[in-house]
Short mmCIF file of C-alpha atoms in Angstrom, two decimals:
data_model
loop_
_atom_site.label_atom_id
_atom_site.label_comp_id
_atom_site.label_asym_id
_atom_site.label_seq_id
_atom_site.Cartn_x
_atom_site.Cartn_y
_atom_site.Cartn_z
CA MET Q 146 -42.59 26.86 57.81
CA ILE Q 147 -40.25 24.81 59.95
CA ASN Q 148 -40.77 21.20 61.01
CA LEU Q 149 -41.53 21.43 64.74
CA GLY Q 150 -41.63 17.63 65.00
CA ARG Q 151 -37.83 17.64 64.93
CA TYR Q 152 -37.64 19.49 68.24
CA ASN Q 153 -38.55 17.31 71.20
CA PRO Q 154 -36.85 16.19 74.45
CA TYR Q 155 -35.58 13.00 72.78
CA SER Q 156 -34.02 14.74 69.79
CA GLU Q 157 -30.27 14.74 69.16
CA LEU Q 158 -30.72 18.43 68.32
CA LEU Q 159 -31.42 19.27 71.99
CA ILE Q 160 -28.37 21.11 73.33
CA GLY Q 161 -29.37 22.94 76.52
CA GLU Q 162 -31.79 25.22 78.35
CA VAL Q 163 -32.50 28.91 78.64
CA MET Q 164 -30.60 30.36 81.58
CA THR Q 165 -31.34 34.12 81.60
CA ILE Q 166 -33.01 36.66 79.32
CA GLU Q 167 -32.09 40.31 78.87
CA GLY Q 168 -34.04 42.05 76.13
CA TYR Q 169 -33.36 40.25 72.88
CA HIS Q 170 -30.33 38.45 74.32
CA ILE Q 171 -30.94 34.92 75.58
CA VAL Q 172 -28.23 33.19 77.59
CA ILE Q 173 -28.20 29.40 77.27
CA SER Q 174 -26.64 26.77 79.51
CA LEU Q 175 -25.42 23.89 77.35
CA TYR Q 176 -25.38 20.26 78.35
CA PRO Q 177 -21.68 19.35 78.81
CA ASP Q 178 -21.70 16.76 76.02
CA LYS Q 179 -23.16 19.29 73.56
CA TYR Q 180 -20.89 22.29 73.98
CA ARG Q 181 -18.69 21.40 71.00
CA ASP Q 182 -21.78 21.27 68.75
CA VAL Q 183 -22.48 25.00 69.00
CA GLU Q 184 -20.35 27.38 66.98
CA LEU Q 185 -20.37 31.13 66.55
CA ALA Q 186 -23.42 32.08 64.42
CA SER Q 187 -25.02 28.64 64.83
CA PRO Q 188 -28.78 28.82 64.16
CA LEU Q 189 -30.86 27.81 67.19
CA TYR Q 190 -34.49 26.98 67.93
CA ILE Q 191 -35.89 27.80 71.38
CA SER Q 192 -39.17 26.18 72.38
CA THR Q 193 -41.37 27.94 74.92
CA GLY Q 194 -44.46 25.76 74.55
CA ASP Q 195 -46.69 28.58 73.30
CA CYS Q 196 -44.31 29.71 70.56
CA GLY Q 197 -40.74 29.35 69.37
CA ILE Q 198 -37.74 31.52 68.66
CA PHE Q 199 -35.22 31.47 65.86
CA ALA Q 200 -31.95 32.71 67.37
CA LEU Q 201 -28.27 32.90 66.48
CA ALA Q 202 -25.36 32.11 68.79
CA ILE Q 203 -23.30 35.30 69.15
CA SER Q 204 -20.76 34.40 71.86
CA ASN Q 205 -19.75 31.61 74.22
CA ILE Q 206 -17.90 31.22 77.48
CA THR Q 207 -16.83 28.38 79.78
CA ARG Q 208 -16.78 28.98 83.53
CA SER Q 209 -15.66 26.87 86.46
CA LYS Q 210 -18.51 25.79 88.74
CA TYR Q 211 -18.74 26.43 92.47
CA GLY Q 212 -16.20 29.26 92.36
CA LYS Q 213 -13.35 26.81 91.92
CA GLU Q 214 -10.04 28.07 90.65
CA PHE Q 215 -8.83 26.82 87.29
CA THR Q 216 -6.07 24.24 87.58
CA LEU Q 217 -3.53 23.68 84.80
CA PHE Q 218 -2.73 20.09 83.91
CA ARG Q 219 0.83 19.13 83.09
CA ARG Q 220 1.49 19.49 79.37
CA ARG Q 221 2.59 15.89 79.00
CA VAL Q 222 -0.95 14.70 79.77
CA GLY Q 223 -2.06 16.18 76.45
CA ARG Q 224 -5.29 14.72 75.02
CA GLU Q 225 -5.52 12.07 77.72
CA VAL Q 226 -7.04 14.52 80.22
CA GLU Q 227 -10.63 13.42 79.59
CA ARG Q 228 -9.67 9.75 79.90
CA ILE Q 229 -7.90 10.32 83.20
CA TYR Q 230 -10.63 12.64 84.54
CA PRO Q 231 -13.89 11.37 82.95
CA ASP Q 232 -16.08 13.74 84.99
CA LEU Q 233 -14.04 16.80 84.08
CA LYS Q 234 -16.78 18.37 81.92
CA THR Q 235 -19.21 18.37 84.84
CA HIS Q 236 -17.04 20.87 86.72
CA TYR Q 237 -17.75 23.65 84.23
CA ASN Q 238 -20.68 25.68 82.97
CA TYR Q 239 -20.85 25.94 79.19
CA ILE Q 240 -22.71 29.10 78.28
CA VAL Q 241 -23.80 30.53 74.94
CA GLU Q 242 -25.30 33.97 74.40
CA SER Q 243 -27.83 34.11 71.58
CA LEU Q 244 -29.76 36.83 69.78
CA ASN Q 245 -33.52 36.56 69.32
CA ILE Q 246 -34.19 36.97 65.57
CA TYR Q 247 -37.73 35.78 64.70
CA TYR Q 248 -40.98 34.53 66.22
CA ILE Q 249 -42.16 31.04 65.25
CA ASP Q 250 -45.81 30.23 65.90
CA ILE Q 251 -47.26 26.91 67.11
CA ASN Q 252 -47.72 25.77 63.51
CA GLY Q 253 -44.10 26.40 62.58
CA ARG Q 254 -44.72 29.61 60.63
CA VAL Q 255 -41.83 32.08 60.77
CA LEU Q 256 -42.94 35.64 61.53
CA ARG Q 257 -40.61 38.60 61.18
CA ARG Q 258 -41.14 39.90 64.69
CA ARG Q 259 -39.87 39.21 68.18
CA GLY Q 260 -42.96 38.65 70.30
CA CYS Q 261 -42.10 35.27 71.83
CA ASN Q 262 -40.80 35.51 75.40
CA PRO Q 263 -38.74 32.57 76.70
CA SER Q 264 -38.46 31.48 80.32
CA PRO Q 265 -35.61 29.86 82.25
CA HIS Q 266 -35.27 26.13 81.47
CA ASP Q 267 -37.03 26.35 78.10
CA GLU Q 268 -35.48 23.82 75.76
CA VAL Q 269 -32.88 24.95 73.22
CA TYR Q 270 -32.04 23.06 70.03
CA LEU Q 271 -29.61 23.35 67.18
CA MET Q 272 -31.81 24.29 64.25
CA HIS Q 273 -31.97 21.63 61.57
CA ARG Q 274 -30.24 22.58 58.32
CA ASP Q 275 -33.46 22.30 56.29
CA ASP Q 276 -35.33 24.64 58.63
CA PHE Q 277 -32.50 27.17 58.56
CA LYS Q 278 -32.46 26.91 54.78
CA ASP Q 279 -36.20 27.66 54.65
CA ILE Q 280 -35.72 30.77 56.81
CA LEU Q 281 -32.84 31.95 54.63
CA SER Q 282 -34.96 31.38 51.52
CA LEU Q 283 -37.90 33.57 52.51
CA ASN Q 284 -38.68 35.86 49.54
CA GLY Q 285 -35.84 34.49 47.45
CA PHE Q 286 -33.01 35.24 49.84
CA ASN Q 287 -33.72 36.64 53.29
CA SER Q 288 -31.04 39.22 54.07
CA ASP Q 289 -33.08 40.69 56.92
CA ILE Q 290 -31.30 38.35 59.34
CA ILE Q 291 -27.92 39.98 58.78
CA ARG Q 292 -29.48 43.42 59.24
CA ILE Q 293 -30.73 42.41 62.70
CA LEU Q 294 -27.35 40.86 63.48
CA ALA Q 295 -25.44 43.95 62.34
CA GLU Q 296 -27.64 46.33 64.34
CA ASP Q 297 -27.13 44.34 67.53
CA SER Q 298 -23.69 42.71 67.25
CA PRO Q 299 -21.61 44.41 64.52
CA ASP Q 300 -18.59 42.14 64.97
CA PRO Q 301 -16.75 41.36 61.70
CA VAL Q 302 -15.79 37.89 62.99
CA LEU Q 303 -19.45 37.08 63.70
CA MET Q 304 -20.45 38.36 60.25
CA ARG Q 305 -17.82 36.15 58.65
CA GLU Q 306 -19.01 33.07 60.54
CA PHE Q 307 -22.59 33.82 59.52
CA LEU Q 308 -21.48 33.80 55.89
CA TYR Q 309 -20.16 30.26 56.39
CA LYS Q 310 -23.51 29.24 57.89
CA ILE Q 311 -25.31 30.65 54.85
CA LYS Q 312 -23.05 28.75 52.48
CA GLU Q 313 -23.48 25.49 54.42
CA ALA Q 314 -27.28 25.78 54.41
CA LEU Q 315 -27.97 26.87 50.83
CA GLU Q 316 -27.50 24.31 48.07
CA GLU Q 317 -27.94 26.85 45.29
CA TYR Q 318 -27.62 30.62 45.23
CA ASP Q 319 -27.12 33.51 42.86
CA LEU Q 320 -23.91 35.21 43.95
CA ASN Q 321 -24.92 38.58 42.51
CA GLU Q 322 -28.28 38.53 44.27
CA LEU Q 323 -26.65 37.31 47.47
CA ILE Q 324 -24.01 40.04 47.75
CA SER Q 325 -26.42 42.74 46.59
CA LYS Q 326 -29.04 41.90 49.21
CA LEU Q 327 -26.51 41.42 51.98
CA LEU Q 328 -24.82 44.76 51.29
CA ASP Q 329 -28.18 46.56 51.09
CA SER Q 330 -29.15 45.18 54.51
CA LEU Q 331 -25.78 46.05 56.04
CA TYR Q 332 -26.02 49.57 54.63
CA THR Q 333 -29.51 49.92 56.13
CA ALA Q 334 -28.12 48.77 59.49
CA GLY Q 335 -25.36 51.38 59.36
CA TYR Q 336 -22.65 48.72 59.38
CA ARG Q 337 -19.26 50.38 59.02
CA ARG Q 338 -16.96 47.52 58.02
CA LEU Q 339 -18.26 46.84 54.54
CA ASP Q 340 -14.69 46.55 53.26
CA LEU Q 341 -14.02 43.60 55.59
CA PHE Q 342 -17.39 42.07 54.77
CA ILE Q 343 -16.72 42.16 51.02
CA ARG Q 344 -13.30 40.64 51.58
CA ASP Q 345 -14.79 37.86 53.71
CA PHE Q 346 -17.62 37.27 51.24
CA ARG Q 347 -15.11 36.75 48.43
CA GLU Q 348 -13.10 34.36 50.58
CA VAL Q 349 -16.10 32.33 51.74
CA PHE Q 350 -18.03 32.12 48.47
CA LEU Q 351 -15.31 32.53 45.85
CA ASP Q 352 -12.49 30.77 47.71
CA GLU Q 353 -10.32 33.85 47.36
CA THR Q 354 -7.66 34.26 50.03
#
């Protein structure tokens, strides 16, 4: 169960709106003041009214609005750009592509299916750490998420960032169970870079560099 009361139009977790949908990929337009809050592999909650979606951010892009050309500022301006041009952020579209992972019903129950269909302008939130932790903790440790991720977006960088999100969300974990379940799910998904994944796992969880 996730706490749906956290996700409302007045919440600090609100980051943007659904822009377009293509299959299980949901493109999100971020509010300009929220674009720095969303990182690769950030867990997201999308509210459709009838149901919700647990999604993961899988890529991002910034585009100039109105077909304007990008203009370089002189290097000496440095970090003062935003002070000199306070409306600068409004001249760009901040876009995140996300992957639909699970269906969340109107009571906050997480269902391992993808039956919820979003519409343009549906609200998008950063998922609260406690809710993400609950999803990760389904049946001990829920490695099904990384299977879905690997089948759709088998990018080693994305996998590595997802490992950091797991570590940030879980207060306690059994390392042996964690690596065993993750590798089983990646093997099931046909993921081919297990060598890089093991290296990254050791770096993230064992601080080995």
